[in-house]
PDB file of C-alpha atoms in Angstrom:
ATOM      1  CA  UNK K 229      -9.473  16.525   6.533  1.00  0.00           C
ATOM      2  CA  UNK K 230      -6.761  14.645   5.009  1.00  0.00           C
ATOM      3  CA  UNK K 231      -4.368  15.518   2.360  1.00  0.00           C
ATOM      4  CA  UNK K 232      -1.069  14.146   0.859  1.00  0.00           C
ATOM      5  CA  UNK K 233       0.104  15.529  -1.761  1.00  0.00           C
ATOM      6  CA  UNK K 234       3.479  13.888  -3.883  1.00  0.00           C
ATOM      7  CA  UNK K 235       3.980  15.432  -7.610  1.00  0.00           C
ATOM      8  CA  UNK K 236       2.089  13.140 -10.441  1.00  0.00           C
ATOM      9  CA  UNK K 237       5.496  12.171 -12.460  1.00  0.00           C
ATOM     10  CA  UNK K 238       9.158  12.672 -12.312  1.00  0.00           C
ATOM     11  CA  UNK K 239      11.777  11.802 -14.419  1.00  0.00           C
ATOM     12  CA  UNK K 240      15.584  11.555 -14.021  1.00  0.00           C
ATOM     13  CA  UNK K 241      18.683  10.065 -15.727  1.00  0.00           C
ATOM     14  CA  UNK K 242      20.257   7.169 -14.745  1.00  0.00           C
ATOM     15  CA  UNK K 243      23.344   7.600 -11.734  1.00  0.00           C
ATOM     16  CA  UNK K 244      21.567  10.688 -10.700  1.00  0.00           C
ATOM     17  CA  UNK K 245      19.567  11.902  -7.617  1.00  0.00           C
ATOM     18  CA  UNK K 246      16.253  12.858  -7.598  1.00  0.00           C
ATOM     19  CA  UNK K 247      14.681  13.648  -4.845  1.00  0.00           C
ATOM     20  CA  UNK K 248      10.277  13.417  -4.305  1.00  0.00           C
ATOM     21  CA  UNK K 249       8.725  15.346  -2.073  1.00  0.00           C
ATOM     22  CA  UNK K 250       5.768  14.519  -0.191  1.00  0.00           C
ATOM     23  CA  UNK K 251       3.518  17.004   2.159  1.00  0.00           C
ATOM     24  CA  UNK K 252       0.490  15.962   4.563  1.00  0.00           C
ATOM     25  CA  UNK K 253      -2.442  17.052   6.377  1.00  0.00           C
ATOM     26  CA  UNK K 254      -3.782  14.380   8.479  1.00  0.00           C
ATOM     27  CA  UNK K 255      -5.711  14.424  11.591  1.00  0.00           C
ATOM     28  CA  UNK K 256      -3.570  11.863  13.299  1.00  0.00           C
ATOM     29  CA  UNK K 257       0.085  11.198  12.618  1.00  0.00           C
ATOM     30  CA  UNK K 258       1.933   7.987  14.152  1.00  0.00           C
ATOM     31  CA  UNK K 259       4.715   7.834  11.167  1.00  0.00           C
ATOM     32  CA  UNK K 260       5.017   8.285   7.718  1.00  0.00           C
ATOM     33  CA  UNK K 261       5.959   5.243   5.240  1.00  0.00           C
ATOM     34  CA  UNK K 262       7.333   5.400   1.527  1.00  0.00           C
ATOM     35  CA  UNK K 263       6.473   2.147  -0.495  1.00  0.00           C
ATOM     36  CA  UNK K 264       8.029   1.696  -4.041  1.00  0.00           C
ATOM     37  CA  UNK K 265       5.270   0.100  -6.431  1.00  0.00           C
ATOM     38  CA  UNK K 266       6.514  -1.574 -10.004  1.00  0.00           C
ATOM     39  CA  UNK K 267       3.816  -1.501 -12.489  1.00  0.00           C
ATOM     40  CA  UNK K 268       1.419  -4.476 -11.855  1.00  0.00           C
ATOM     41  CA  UNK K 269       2.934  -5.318  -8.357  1.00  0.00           C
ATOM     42  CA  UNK K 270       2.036  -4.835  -4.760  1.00  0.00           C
ATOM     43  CA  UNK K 271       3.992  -2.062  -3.044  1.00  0.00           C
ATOM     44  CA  UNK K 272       7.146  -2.764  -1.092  1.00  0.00           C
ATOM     45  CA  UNK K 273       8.503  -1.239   1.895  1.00  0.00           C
ATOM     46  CA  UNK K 274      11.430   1.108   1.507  1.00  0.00           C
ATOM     47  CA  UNK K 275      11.263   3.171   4.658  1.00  0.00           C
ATOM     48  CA  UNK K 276       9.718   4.179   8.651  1.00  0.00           C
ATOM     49  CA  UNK K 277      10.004   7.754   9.618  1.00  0.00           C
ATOM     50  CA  UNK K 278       8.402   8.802  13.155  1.00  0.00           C
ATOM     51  CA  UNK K 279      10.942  11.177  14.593  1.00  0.00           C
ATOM     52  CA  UNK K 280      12.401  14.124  12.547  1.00  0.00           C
ATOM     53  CA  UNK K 281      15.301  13.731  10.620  1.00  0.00           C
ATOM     54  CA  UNK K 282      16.893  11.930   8.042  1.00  0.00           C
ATOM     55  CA  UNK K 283      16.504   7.998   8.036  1.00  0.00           C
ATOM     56  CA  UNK K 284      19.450   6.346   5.390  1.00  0.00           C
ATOM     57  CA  UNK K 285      19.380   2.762   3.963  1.00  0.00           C
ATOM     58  CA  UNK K 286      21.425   2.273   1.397  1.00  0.00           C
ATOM     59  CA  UNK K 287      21.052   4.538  -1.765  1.00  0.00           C
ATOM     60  CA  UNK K 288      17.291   5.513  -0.415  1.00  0.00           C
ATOM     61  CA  UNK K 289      17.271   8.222   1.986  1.00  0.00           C
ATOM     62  CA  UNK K 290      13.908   9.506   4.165  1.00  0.00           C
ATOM     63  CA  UNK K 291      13.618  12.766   5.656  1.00  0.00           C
ATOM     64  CA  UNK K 292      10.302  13.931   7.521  1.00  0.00           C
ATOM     65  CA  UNK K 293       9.466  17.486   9.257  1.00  0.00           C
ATOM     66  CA  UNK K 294       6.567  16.673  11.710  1.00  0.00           C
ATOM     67  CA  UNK K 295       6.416  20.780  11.897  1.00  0.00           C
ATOM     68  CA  UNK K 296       6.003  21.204   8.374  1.00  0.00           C
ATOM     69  CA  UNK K 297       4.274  18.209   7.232  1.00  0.00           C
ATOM     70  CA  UNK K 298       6.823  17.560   5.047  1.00  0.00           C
ATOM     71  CA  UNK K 299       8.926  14.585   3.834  1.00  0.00           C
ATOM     72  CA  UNK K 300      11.327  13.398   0.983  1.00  0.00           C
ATOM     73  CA  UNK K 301      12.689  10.276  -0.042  1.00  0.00           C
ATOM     74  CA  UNK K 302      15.775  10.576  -1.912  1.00  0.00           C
ATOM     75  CA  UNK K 303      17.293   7.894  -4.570  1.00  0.00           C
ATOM     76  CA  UNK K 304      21.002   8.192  -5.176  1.00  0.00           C
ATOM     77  CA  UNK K 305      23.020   6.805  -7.755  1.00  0.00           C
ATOM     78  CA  UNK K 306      19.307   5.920  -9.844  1.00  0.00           C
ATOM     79  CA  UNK K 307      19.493   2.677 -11.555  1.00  0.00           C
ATOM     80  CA  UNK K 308      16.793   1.685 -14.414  1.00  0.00           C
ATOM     81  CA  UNK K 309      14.729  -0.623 -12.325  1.00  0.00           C
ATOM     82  CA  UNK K 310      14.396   2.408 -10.231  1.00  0.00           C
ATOM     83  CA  UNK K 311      11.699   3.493 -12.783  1.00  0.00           C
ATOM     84  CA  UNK K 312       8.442   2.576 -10.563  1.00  0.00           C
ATOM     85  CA  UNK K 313       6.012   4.648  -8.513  1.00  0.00           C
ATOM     86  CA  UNK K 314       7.020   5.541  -5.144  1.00  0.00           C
ATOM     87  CA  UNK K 315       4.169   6.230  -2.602  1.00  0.00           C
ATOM     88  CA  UNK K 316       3.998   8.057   0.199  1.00  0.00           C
ATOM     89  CA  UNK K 317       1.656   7.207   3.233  1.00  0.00           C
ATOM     90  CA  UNK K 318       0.852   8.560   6.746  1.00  0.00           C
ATOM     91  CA  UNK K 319      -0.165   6.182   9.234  1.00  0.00           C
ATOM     92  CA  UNK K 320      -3.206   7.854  11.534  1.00  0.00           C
ATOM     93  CA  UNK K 321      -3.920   6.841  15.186  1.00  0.00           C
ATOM     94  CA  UNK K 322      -5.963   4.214  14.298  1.00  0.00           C
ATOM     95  CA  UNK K 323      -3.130   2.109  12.107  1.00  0.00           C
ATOM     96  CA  UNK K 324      -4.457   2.970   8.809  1.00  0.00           C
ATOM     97  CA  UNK K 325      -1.905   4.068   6.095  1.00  0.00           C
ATOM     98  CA  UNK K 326      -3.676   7.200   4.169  1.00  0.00           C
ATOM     99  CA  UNK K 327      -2.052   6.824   0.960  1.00  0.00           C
ATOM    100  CA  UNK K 328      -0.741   9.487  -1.255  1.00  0.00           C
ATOM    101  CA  UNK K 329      -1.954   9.409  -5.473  1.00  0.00           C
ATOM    102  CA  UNK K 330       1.867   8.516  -5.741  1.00  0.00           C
ATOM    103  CA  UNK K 331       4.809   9.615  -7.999  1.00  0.00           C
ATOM    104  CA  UNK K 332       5.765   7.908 -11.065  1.00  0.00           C
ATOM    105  CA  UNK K 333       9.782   8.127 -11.851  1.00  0.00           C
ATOM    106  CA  UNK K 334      11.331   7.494 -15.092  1.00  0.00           C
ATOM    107  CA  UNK K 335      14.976   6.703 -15.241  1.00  0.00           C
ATOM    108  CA  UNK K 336      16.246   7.693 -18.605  1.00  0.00           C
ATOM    109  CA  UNK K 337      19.724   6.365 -19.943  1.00  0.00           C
TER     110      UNK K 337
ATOM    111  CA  UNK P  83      11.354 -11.701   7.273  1.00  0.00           C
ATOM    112  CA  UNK P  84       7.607 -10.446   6.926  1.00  0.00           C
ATOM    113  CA  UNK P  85       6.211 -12.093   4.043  1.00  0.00           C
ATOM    114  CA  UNK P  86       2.623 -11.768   3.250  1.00  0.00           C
ATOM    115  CA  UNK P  87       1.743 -14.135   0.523  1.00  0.00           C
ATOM    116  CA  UNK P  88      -1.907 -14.042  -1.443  1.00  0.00           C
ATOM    117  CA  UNK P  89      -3.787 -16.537  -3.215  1.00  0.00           C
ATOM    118  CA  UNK P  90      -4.676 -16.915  -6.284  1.00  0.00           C
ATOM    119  CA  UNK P  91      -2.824 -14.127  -7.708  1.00  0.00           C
ATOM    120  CA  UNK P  92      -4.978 -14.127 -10.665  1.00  0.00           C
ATOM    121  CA  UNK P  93      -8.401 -14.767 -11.310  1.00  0.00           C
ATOM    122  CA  UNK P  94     -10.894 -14.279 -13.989  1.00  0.00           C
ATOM    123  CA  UNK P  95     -14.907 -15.486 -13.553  1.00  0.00           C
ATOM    124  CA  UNK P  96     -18.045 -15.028 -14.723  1.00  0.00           C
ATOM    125  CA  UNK P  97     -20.218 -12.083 -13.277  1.00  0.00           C
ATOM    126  CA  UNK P  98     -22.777 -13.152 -10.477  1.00  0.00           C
ATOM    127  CA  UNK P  99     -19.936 -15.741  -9.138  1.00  0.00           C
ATOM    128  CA  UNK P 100     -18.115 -15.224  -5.912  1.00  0.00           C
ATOM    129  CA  UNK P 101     -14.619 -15.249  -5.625  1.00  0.00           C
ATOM    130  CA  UNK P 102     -12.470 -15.741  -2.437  1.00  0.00           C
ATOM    131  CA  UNK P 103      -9.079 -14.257  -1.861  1.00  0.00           C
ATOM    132  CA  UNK P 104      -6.349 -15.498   0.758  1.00  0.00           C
ATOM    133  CA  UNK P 105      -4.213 -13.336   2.440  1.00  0.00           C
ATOM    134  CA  UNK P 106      -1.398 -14.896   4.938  1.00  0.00           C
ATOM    135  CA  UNK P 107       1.527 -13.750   6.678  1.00  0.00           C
ATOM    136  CA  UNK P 108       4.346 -16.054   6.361  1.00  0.00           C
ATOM    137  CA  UNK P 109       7.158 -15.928   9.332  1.00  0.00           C
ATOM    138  CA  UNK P 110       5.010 -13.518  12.120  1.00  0.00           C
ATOM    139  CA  UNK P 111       1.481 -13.309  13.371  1.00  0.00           C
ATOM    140  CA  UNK P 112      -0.791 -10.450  12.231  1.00  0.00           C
ATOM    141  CA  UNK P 113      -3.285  -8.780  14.810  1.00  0.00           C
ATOM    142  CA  UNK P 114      -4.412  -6.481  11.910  1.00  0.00           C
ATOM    143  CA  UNK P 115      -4.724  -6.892   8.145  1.00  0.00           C
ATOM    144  CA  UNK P 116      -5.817  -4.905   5.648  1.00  0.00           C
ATOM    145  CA  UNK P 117      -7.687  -5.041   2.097  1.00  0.00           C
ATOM    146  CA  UNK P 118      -7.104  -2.442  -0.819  1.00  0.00           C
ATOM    147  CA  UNK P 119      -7.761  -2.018  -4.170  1.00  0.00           C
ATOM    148  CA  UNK P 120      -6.374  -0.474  -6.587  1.00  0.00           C
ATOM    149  CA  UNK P 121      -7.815   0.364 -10.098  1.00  0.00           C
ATOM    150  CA  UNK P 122      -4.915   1.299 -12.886  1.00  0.00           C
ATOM    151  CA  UNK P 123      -3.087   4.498 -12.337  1.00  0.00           C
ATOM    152  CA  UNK P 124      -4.534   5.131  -9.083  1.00  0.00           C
ATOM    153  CA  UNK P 125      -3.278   4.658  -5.543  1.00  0.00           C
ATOM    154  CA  UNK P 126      -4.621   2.350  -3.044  1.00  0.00           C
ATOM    155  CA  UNK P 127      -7.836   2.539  -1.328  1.00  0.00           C
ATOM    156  CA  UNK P 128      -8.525   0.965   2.135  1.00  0.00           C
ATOM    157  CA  UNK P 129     -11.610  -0.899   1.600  1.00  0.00           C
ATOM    158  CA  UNK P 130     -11.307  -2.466   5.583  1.00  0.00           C
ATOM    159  CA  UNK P 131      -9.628  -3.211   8.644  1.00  0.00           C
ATOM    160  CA  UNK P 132      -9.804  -6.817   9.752  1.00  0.00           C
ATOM    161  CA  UNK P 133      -8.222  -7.748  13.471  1.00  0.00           C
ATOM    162  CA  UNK P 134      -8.434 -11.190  14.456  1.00  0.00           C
ATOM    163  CA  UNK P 135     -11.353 -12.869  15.989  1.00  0.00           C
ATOM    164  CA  UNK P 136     -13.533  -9.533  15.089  1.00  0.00           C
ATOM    165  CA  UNK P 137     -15.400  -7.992  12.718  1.00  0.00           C
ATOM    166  CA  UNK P 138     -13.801  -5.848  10.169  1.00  0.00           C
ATOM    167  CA  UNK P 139     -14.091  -2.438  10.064  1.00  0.00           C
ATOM    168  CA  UNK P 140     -15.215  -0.991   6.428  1.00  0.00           C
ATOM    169  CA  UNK P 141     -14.718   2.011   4.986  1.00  0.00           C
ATOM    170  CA  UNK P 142     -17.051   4.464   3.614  1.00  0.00           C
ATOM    171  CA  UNK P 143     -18.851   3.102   0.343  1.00  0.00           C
ATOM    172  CA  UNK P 144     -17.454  -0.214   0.716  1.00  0.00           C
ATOM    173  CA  UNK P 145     -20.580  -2.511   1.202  1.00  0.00           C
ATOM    174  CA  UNK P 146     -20.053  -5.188   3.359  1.00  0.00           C
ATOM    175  CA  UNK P 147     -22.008  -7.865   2.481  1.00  0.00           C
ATOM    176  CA  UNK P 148     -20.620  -7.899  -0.739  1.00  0.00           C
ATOM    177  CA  UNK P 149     -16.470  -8.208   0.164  1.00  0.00           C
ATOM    178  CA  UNK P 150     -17.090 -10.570   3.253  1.00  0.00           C
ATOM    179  CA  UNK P 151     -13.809 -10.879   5.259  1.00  0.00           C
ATOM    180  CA  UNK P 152     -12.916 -13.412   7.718  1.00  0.00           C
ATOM    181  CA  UNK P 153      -9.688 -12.736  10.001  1.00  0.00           C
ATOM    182  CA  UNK P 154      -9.578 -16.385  11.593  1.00  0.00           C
ATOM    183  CA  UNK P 155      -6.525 -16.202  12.582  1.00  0.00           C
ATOM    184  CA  UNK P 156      -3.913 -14.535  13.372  1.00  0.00           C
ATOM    185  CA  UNK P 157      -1.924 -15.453   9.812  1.00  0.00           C
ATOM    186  CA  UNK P 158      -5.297 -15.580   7.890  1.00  0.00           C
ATOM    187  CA  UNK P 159      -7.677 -13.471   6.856  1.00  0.00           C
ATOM    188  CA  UNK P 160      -9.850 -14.128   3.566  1.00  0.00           C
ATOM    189  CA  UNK P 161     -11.799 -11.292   1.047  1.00  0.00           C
ATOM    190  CA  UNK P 162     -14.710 -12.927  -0.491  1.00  0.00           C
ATOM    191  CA  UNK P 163     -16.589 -10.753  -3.840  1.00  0.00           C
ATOM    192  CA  UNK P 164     -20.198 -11.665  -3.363  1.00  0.00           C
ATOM    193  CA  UNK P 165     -22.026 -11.197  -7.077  1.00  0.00           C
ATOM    194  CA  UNK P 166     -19.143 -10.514  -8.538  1.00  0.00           C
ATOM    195  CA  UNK P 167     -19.632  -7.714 -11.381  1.00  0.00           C
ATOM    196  CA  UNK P 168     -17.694  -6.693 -14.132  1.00  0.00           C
ATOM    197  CA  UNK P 169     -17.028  -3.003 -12.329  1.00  0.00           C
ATOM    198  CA  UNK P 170     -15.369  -5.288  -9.731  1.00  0.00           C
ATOM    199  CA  UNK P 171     -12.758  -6.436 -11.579  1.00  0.00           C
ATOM    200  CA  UNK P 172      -9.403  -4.698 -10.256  1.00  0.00           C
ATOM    201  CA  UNK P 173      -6.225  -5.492  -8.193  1.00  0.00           C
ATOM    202  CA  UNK P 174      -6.600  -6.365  -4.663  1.00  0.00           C
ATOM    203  CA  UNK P 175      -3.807  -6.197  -2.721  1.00  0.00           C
ATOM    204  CA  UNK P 176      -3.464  -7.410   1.136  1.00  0.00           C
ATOM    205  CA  UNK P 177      -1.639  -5.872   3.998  1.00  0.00           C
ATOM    206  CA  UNK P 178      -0.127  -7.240   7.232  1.00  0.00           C
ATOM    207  CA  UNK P 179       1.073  -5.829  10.486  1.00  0.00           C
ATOM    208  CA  UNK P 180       1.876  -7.406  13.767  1.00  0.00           C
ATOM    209  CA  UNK P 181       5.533  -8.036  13.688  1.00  0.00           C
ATOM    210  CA  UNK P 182       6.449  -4.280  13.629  1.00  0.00           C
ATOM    211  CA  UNK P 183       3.419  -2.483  15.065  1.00  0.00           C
ATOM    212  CA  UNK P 184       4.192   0.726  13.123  1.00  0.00           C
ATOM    213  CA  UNK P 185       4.796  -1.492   9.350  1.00  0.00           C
ATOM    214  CA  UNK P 186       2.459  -2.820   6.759  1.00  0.00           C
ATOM    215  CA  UNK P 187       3.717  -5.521   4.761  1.00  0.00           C
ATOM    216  CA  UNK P 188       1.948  -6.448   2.067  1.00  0.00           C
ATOM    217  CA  UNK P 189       0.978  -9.489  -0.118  1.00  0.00           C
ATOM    218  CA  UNK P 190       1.728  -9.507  -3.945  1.00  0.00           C
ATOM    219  CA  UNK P 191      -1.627  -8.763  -4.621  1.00  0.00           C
ATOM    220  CA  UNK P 192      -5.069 -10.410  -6.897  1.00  0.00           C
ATOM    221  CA  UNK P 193      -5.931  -9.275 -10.041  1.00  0.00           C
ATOM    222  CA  UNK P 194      -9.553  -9.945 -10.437  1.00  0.00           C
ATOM    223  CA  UNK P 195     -11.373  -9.693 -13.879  1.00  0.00           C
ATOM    224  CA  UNK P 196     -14.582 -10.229 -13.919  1.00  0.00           C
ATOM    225  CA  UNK P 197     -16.501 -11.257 -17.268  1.00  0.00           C
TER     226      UNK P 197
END
């Protein structure tokens, strides 16, 4: 079957780091995505991860374990328009992204 | 680069109308899109595949004859609600890839409400 499985909500204060965690079961695996959604918008890309390792752009950071089924996307420095939900997706052998339920983060002052 | 732009990015109609939605990537050519939707607080579900010049691929529960979609191109693909019903009413968000094989890119999305 498929799984992924992110935590529901986070919250963290503003010049922090949080990192969210992301862990999948899929029956294909061809990469592993992390989209940042802002309430009433369309998701935007924030990051590719195939091979293992860490993946940096900027203050967003992607790491993935292919043996684990296991990634992380870590914000540095958080600003407030940080606050959004950040999704994590797994793209099978066929192209489809399988979509995770996504994490909401709160950036307190 | 990669911009996926959607039209009309609202829409609200009466129930038993049909409504058509535009998808279209911008600066590269798209051999696949894809349609979601998304109903508040939820994540996206893949409602089909569409590769140009084919038939789209749904998925499971997702009737076809009522979301009819057209890839014509390789920039265009439309999402038409047939009978529109008030349980239709949602966002539907696009998706594009082609320029990196590996990389959706997706349009700003359609809110639909359906009266």
């Amino acid at each position: 079957g498929q799984n992924i499985d992110q935590p529901t909500e986070m919250t963290a204060t503003e010049g922090a780091i949080v990192q969210i965690n992301c862990t999948y079961q899929t029956s294909g695996f061809n990469g592993l995505f992390w989209y940042q959604q802002h309430a009433g918008e369309a998701p935007t890309f924030l990051s590719y991860n195939v091979l293992d390792g860490l993946e940096e752009k900027g203050r967003f950071s992607s790491f993935l374990s292919r043996s684990k089924g296991y990634s992380y996307l870590l914000l540095k420095e958080l600003q407030m328009k940080d606050s959004a939900s950040y999704l994590c997706a797994v793209s099978s052998n066929t192209g489809k992204l399988i979509f995770g339920q996504g994490t909401t983060l709160q950036v307190k002052p | 680069g990669a911009v996926v732009s959607q039209h009309p990015s609202w829409v609200i109609c009466k129930s038993g109308t049909s409504v058509k939605i535009e998808c279209r990537s911008l600066d590269f050519q798209a051999t696949t899109m894809f349609w979601y939707r998304q109903f508040p607080k939820q994540s996206l579900m893949l409602m089909a595949t569409s590769n140009e010049g084919s038939k789209a691929t749904y998925e499971q529960g997702v009737e076809k004859d009522k979301f009819l979609i057209n890839h014509a191109s390789l920039t265009l693909s439309t999402l038409t609600v047939t009978s529109a019903h008030p349980e239709d009413s949602s966002f539907y968000i696009c998706s594009a890839s082609g320029g990196n094989p590996e990389t959706q890119y997706f349009g700003p999305g359609t809110r639909l409400l359906v009266l």
